[in-house]
GROMACS .gro file of C-alpha atoms in nm:
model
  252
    1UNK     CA    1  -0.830   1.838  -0.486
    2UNK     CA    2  -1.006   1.842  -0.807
    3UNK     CA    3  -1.390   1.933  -0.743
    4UNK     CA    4  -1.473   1.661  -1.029
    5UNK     CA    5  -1.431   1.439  -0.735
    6UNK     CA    6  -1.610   1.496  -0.463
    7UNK     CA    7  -1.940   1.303  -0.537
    8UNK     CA    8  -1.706   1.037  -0.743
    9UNK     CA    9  -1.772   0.795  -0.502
   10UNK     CA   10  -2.078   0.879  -0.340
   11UNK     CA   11  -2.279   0.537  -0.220
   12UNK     CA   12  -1.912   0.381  -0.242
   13UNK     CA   13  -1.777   0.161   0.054
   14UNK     CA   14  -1.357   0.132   0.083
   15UNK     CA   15  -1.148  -0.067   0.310
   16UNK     CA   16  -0.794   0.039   0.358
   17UNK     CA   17  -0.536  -0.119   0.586
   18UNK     CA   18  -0.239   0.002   0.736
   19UNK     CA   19  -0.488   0.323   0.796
   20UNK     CA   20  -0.348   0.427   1.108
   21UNK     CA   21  -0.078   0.675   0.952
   22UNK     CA   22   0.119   0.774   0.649
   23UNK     CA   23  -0.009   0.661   0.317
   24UNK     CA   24  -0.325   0.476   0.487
   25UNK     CA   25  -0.439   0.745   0.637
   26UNK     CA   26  -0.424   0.951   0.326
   27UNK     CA   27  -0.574   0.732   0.099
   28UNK     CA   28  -0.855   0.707   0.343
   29UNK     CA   29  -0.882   1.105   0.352
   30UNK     CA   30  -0.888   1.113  -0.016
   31UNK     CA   31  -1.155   0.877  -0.053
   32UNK     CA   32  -1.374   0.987   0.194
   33UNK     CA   33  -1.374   1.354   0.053
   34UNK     CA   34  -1.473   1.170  -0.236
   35UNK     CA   35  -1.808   1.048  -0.105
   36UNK     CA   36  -1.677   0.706  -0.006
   37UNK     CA   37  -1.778   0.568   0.342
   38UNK     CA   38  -1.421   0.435   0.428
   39UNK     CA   39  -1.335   0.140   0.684
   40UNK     CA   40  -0.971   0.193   0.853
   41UNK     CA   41  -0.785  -0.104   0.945
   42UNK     CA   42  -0.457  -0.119   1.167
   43UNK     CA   43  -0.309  -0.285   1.456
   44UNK     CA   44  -0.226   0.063   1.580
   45UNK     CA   45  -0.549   0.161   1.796
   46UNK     CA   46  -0.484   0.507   1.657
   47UNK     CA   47  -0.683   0.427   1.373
   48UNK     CA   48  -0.961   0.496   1.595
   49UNK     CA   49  -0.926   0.853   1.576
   50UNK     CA   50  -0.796   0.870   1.233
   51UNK     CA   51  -1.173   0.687   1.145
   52UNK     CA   52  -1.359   0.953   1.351
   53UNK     CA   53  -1.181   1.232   1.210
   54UNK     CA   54  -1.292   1.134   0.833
   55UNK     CA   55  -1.648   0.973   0.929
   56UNK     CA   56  -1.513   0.606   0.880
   57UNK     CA   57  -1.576   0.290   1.072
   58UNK     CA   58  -1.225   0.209   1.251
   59UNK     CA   59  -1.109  -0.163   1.261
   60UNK     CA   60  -0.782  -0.247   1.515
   61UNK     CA   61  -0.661  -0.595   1.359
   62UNK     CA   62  -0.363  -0.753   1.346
   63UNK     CA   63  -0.385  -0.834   0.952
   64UNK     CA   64  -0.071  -1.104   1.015
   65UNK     CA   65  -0.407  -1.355   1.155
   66UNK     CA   66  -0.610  -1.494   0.904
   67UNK     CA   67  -0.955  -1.537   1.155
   68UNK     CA   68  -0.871  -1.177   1.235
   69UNK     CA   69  -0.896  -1.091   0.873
   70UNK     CA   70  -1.237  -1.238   0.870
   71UNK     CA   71  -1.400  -0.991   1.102
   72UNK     CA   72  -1.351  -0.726   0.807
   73UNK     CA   73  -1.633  -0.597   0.604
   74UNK     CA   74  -1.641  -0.827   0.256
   75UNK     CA   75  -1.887  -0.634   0.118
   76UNK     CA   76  -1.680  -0.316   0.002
   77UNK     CA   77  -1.614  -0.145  -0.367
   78UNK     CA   78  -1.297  -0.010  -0.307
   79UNK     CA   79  -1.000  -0.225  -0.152
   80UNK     CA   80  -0.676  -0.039  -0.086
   81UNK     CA   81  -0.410  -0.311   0.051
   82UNK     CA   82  -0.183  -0.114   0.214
   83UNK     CA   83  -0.065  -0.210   0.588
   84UNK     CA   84   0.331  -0.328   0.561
   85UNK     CA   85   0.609  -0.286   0.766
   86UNK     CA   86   0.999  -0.295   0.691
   87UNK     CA   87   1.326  -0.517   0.925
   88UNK     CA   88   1.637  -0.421   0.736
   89UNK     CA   89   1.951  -0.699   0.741
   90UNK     CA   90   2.139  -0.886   0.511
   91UNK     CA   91   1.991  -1.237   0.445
   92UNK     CA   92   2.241  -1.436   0.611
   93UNK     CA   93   2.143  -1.245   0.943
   94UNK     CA   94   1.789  -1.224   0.817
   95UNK     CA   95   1.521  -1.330   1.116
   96UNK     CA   96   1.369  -1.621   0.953
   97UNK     CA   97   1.034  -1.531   1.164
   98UNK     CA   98   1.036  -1.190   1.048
   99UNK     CA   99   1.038  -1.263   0.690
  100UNK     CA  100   0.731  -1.520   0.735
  101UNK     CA  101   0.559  -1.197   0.926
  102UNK     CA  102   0.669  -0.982   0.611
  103UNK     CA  103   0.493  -1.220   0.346
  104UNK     CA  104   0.165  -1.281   0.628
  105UNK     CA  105   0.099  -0.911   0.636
  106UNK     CA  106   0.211  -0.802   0.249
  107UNK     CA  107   0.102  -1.114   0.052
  108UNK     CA  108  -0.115  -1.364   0.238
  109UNK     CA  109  -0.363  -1.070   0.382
  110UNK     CA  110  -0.421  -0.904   0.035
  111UNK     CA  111  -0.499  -1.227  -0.076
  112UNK     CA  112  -0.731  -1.297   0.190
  113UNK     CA  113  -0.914  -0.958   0.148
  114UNK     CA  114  -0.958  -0.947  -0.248
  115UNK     CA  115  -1.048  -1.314  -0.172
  116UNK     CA  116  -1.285  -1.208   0.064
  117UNK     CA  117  -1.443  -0.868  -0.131
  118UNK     CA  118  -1.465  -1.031  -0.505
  119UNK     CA  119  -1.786  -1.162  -0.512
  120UNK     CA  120  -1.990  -0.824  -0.369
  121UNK     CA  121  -1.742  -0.660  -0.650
  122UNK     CA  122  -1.853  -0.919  -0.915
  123UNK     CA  123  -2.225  -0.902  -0.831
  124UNK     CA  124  -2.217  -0.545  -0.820
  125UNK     CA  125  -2.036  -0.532  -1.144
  126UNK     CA  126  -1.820  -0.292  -1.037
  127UNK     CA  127  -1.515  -0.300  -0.784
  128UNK     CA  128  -1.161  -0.126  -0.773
  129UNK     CA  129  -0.844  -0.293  -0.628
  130UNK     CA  130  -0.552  -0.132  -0.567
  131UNK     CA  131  -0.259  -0.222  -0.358
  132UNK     CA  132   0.027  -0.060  -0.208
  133UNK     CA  133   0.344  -0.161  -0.384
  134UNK     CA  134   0.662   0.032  -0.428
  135UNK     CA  135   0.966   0.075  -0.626
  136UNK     CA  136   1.098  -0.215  -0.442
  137UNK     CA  137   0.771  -0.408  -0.653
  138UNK     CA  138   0.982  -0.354  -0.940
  139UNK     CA  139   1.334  -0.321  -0.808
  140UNK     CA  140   1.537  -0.492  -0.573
  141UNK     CA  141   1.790  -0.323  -0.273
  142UNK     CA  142   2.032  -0.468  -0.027
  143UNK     CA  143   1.924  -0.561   0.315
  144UNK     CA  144   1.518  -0.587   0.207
  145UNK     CA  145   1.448  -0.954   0.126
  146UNK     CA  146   1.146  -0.974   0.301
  147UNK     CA  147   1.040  -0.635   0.184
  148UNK     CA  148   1.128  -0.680  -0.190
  149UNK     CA  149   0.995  -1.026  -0.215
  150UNK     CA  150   0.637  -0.936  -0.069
  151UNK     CA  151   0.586  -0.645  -0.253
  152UNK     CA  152   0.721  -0.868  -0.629
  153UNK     CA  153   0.425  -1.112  -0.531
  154UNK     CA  154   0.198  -0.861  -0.433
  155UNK     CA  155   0.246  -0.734  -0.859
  156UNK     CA  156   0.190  -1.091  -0.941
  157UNK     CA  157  -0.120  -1.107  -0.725
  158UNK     CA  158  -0.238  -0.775  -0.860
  159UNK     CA  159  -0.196  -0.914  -1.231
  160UNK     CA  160  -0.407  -1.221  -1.137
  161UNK     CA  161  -0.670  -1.005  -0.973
  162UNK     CA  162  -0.684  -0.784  -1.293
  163UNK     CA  163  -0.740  -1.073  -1.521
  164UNK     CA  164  -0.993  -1.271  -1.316
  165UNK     CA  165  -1.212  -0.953  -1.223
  166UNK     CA  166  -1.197  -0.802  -1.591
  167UNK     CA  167  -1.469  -0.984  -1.737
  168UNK     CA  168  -1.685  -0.852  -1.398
  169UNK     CA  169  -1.605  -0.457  -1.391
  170UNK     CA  170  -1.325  -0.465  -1.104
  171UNK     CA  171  -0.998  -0.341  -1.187
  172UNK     CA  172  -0.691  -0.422  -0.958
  173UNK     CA  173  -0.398  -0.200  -1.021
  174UNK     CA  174  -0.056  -0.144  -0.834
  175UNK     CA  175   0.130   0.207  -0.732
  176UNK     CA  176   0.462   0.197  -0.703
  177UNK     CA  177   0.602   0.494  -0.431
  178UNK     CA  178   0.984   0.568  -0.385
  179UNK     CA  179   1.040   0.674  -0.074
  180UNK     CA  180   0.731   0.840   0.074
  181UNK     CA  181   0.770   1.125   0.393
  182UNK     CA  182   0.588   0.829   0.633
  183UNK     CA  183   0.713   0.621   0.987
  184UNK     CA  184   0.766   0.353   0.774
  185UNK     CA  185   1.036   0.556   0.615
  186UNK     CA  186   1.134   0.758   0.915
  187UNK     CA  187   1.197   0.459   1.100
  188UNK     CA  188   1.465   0.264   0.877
  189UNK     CA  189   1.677   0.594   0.862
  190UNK     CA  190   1.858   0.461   1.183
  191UNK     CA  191   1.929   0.129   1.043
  192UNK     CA  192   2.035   0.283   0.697
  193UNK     CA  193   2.276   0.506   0.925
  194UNK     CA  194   2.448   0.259   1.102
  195UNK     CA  195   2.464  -0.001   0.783
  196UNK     CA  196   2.617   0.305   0.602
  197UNK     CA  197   2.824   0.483   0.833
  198UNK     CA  198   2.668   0.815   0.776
  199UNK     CA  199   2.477   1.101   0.979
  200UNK     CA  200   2.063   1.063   0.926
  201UNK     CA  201   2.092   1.393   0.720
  202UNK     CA  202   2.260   1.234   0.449
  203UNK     CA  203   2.071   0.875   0.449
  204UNK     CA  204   1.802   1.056   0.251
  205UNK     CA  205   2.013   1.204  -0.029
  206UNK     CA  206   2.289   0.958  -0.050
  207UNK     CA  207   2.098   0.646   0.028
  208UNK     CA  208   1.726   0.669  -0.015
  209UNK     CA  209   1.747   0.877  -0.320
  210UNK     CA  210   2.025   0.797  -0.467
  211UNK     CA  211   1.896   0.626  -0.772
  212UNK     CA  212   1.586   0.927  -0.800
  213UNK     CA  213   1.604   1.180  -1.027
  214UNK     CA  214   1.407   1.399  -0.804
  215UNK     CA  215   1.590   1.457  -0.413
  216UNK     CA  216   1.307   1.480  -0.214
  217UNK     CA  217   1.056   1.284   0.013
  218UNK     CA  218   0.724   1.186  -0.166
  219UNK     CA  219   0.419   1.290   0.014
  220UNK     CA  220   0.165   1.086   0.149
  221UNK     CA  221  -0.109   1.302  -0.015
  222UNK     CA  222   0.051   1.236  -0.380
  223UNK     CA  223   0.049   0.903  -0.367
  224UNK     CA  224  -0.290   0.885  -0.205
  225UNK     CA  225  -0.430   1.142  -0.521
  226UNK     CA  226  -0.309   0.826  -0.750
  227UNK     CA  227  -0.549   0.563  -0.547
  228UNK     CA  228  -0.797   0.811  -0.608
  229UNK     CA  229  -0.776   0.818  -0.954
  230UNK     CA  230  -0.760   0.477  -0.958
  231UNK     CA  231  -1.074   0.433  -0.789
  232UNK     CA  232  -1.294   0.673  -1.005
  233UNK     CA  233  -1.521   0.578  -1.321
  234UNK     CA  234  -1.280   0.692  -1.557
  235UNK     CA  235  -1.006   0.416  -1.484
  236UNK     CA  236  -1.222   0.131  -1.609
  237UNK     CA  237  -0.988   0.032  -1.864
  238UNK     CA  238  -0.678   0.082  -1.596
  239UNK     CA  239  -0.600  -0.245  -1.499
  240UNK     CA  240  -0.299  -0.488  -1.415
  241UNK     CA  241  -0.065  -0.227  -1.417
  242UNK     CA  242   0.177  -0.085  -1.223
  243UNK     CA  243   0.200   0.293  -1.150
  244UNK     CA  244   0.577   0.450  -1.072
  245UNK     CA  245   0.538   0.741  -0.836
  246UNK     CA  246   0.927   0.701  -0.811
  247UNK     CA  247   1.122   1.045  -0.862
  248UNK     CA  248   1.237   0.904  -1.199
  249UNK     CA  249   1.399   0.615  -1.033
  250UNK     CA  250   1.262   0.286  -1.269
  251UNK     CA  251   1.384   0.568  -1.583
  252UNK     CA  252   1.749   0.538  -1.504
   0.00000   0.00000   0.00000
């Protein structure tokens, strides 16, 4: 990583969610090399170690209950909305329950927590938003209603945020992964399988990255290196966008 930013964020705070694992985790790494002092949140208590193992302050909280949202720290700079999870089925079989859990977790606790940090941000004059979306913010795939709907609000969300916090120094951006080498990924090969009638092996290829230019897994560290970006001094004028990391996938 770039030695330009390792005291970027010295005297920094950042909360990330979903920080257990996979992109979380990353992002969490990245900023803390950076000179951020980084809160972890996840309903996995392996976020414990993952918080002693960067110098963070761990947080095990089920993000799906708004009082538990609460006990989080409001008073951060950096807010990385990332926790998610994915339940693949056509909508006619869809679990009606599930998809309210989908929209609780990926839409109503972002809200809760930008709700919730804005005002330190705005009387700081400074603050840097950026949440987890994904191709699927931007496109739409079978069998992913829940999935593809939270993450198109979350955009809309993210625009609002932009506009609001402009006039008060806080930007509030959106990256936009394909398919990133993380459980969340690992976990819906399965399903994919048996919707597709094919071997695991070729899920990734013929499935996952089908519409990508490039055939192969993002890394967690790649997209995390674009929420650090995002978070430094020079993005000031970065805001209400949406940031592909996609393989070439939106291009086609």
């Amino acid at each position: 990583m770039s030695g330009a930013y390792h005291s970027d964020l010295a005297g920094k705070s950042a909360l990330v969610t979903g920080a257990a694992s996979g992109i979380g985790l990353a992002c969490a790494e990245a900023l803390a090399e950076a000179g951020a002092k980084v809160h972890l949140a996840d309903i996995d208590d392996a976020v414990e170690k993952a918080a002693a193992d960067v110098n963070g302050i761990a947080h095990v909280v089920d993000l799906t209950d708004a009082q538990a949202v609460e006990t989080l720290p409001a008073e951060v700079d950096i807010l990385v909305n990332n926790a998610g999870f994915q339940h693949i089925a056509p909508i006619h079989e869809f679990p009606p329950e599930t998809f309210a859990r989908v929209q609780a977790l990926m839409v109503t606790a972002p809200f809760l927590l930008i709700r919730r940090a804005l005002p330190h941000m705005y009387e700081r004059g400074w603050g840097r938003v950026v949440n987890m979306s994904s191709v699927h913010g931007l496109r739409a795939s079978p069998f992913k209603s829940a999935y593809v709907t939270a993450k198109h609000a979350l955009e809309g969300l993210s625009k609002v945020t932009a506009l609001e916090g402009a006039e008060h120094g806080v930007t509030s951006n959106c990256v936009n992964p394909g398919y990133v080498r993380t459980p969340l990924v690992t976990g819906q090969l399965q399903a994919q399988a048996e919707e597709h009638g094919l071997e695991r092996d070729a899920v990734i290829e013929q499935v996952l990255l089908r519409r990508s230019a490039i055939k192969r897994l993002i890394e967690p560290a790649d997209v995390a290196a674009c929420v650090l970006w995002l978070s430094g001094e020079h993005a000031a004028h970065v805001t209400g966008t949406s940031i592909p990391l996609d393989g070439g996938w939106t291009a086609a």
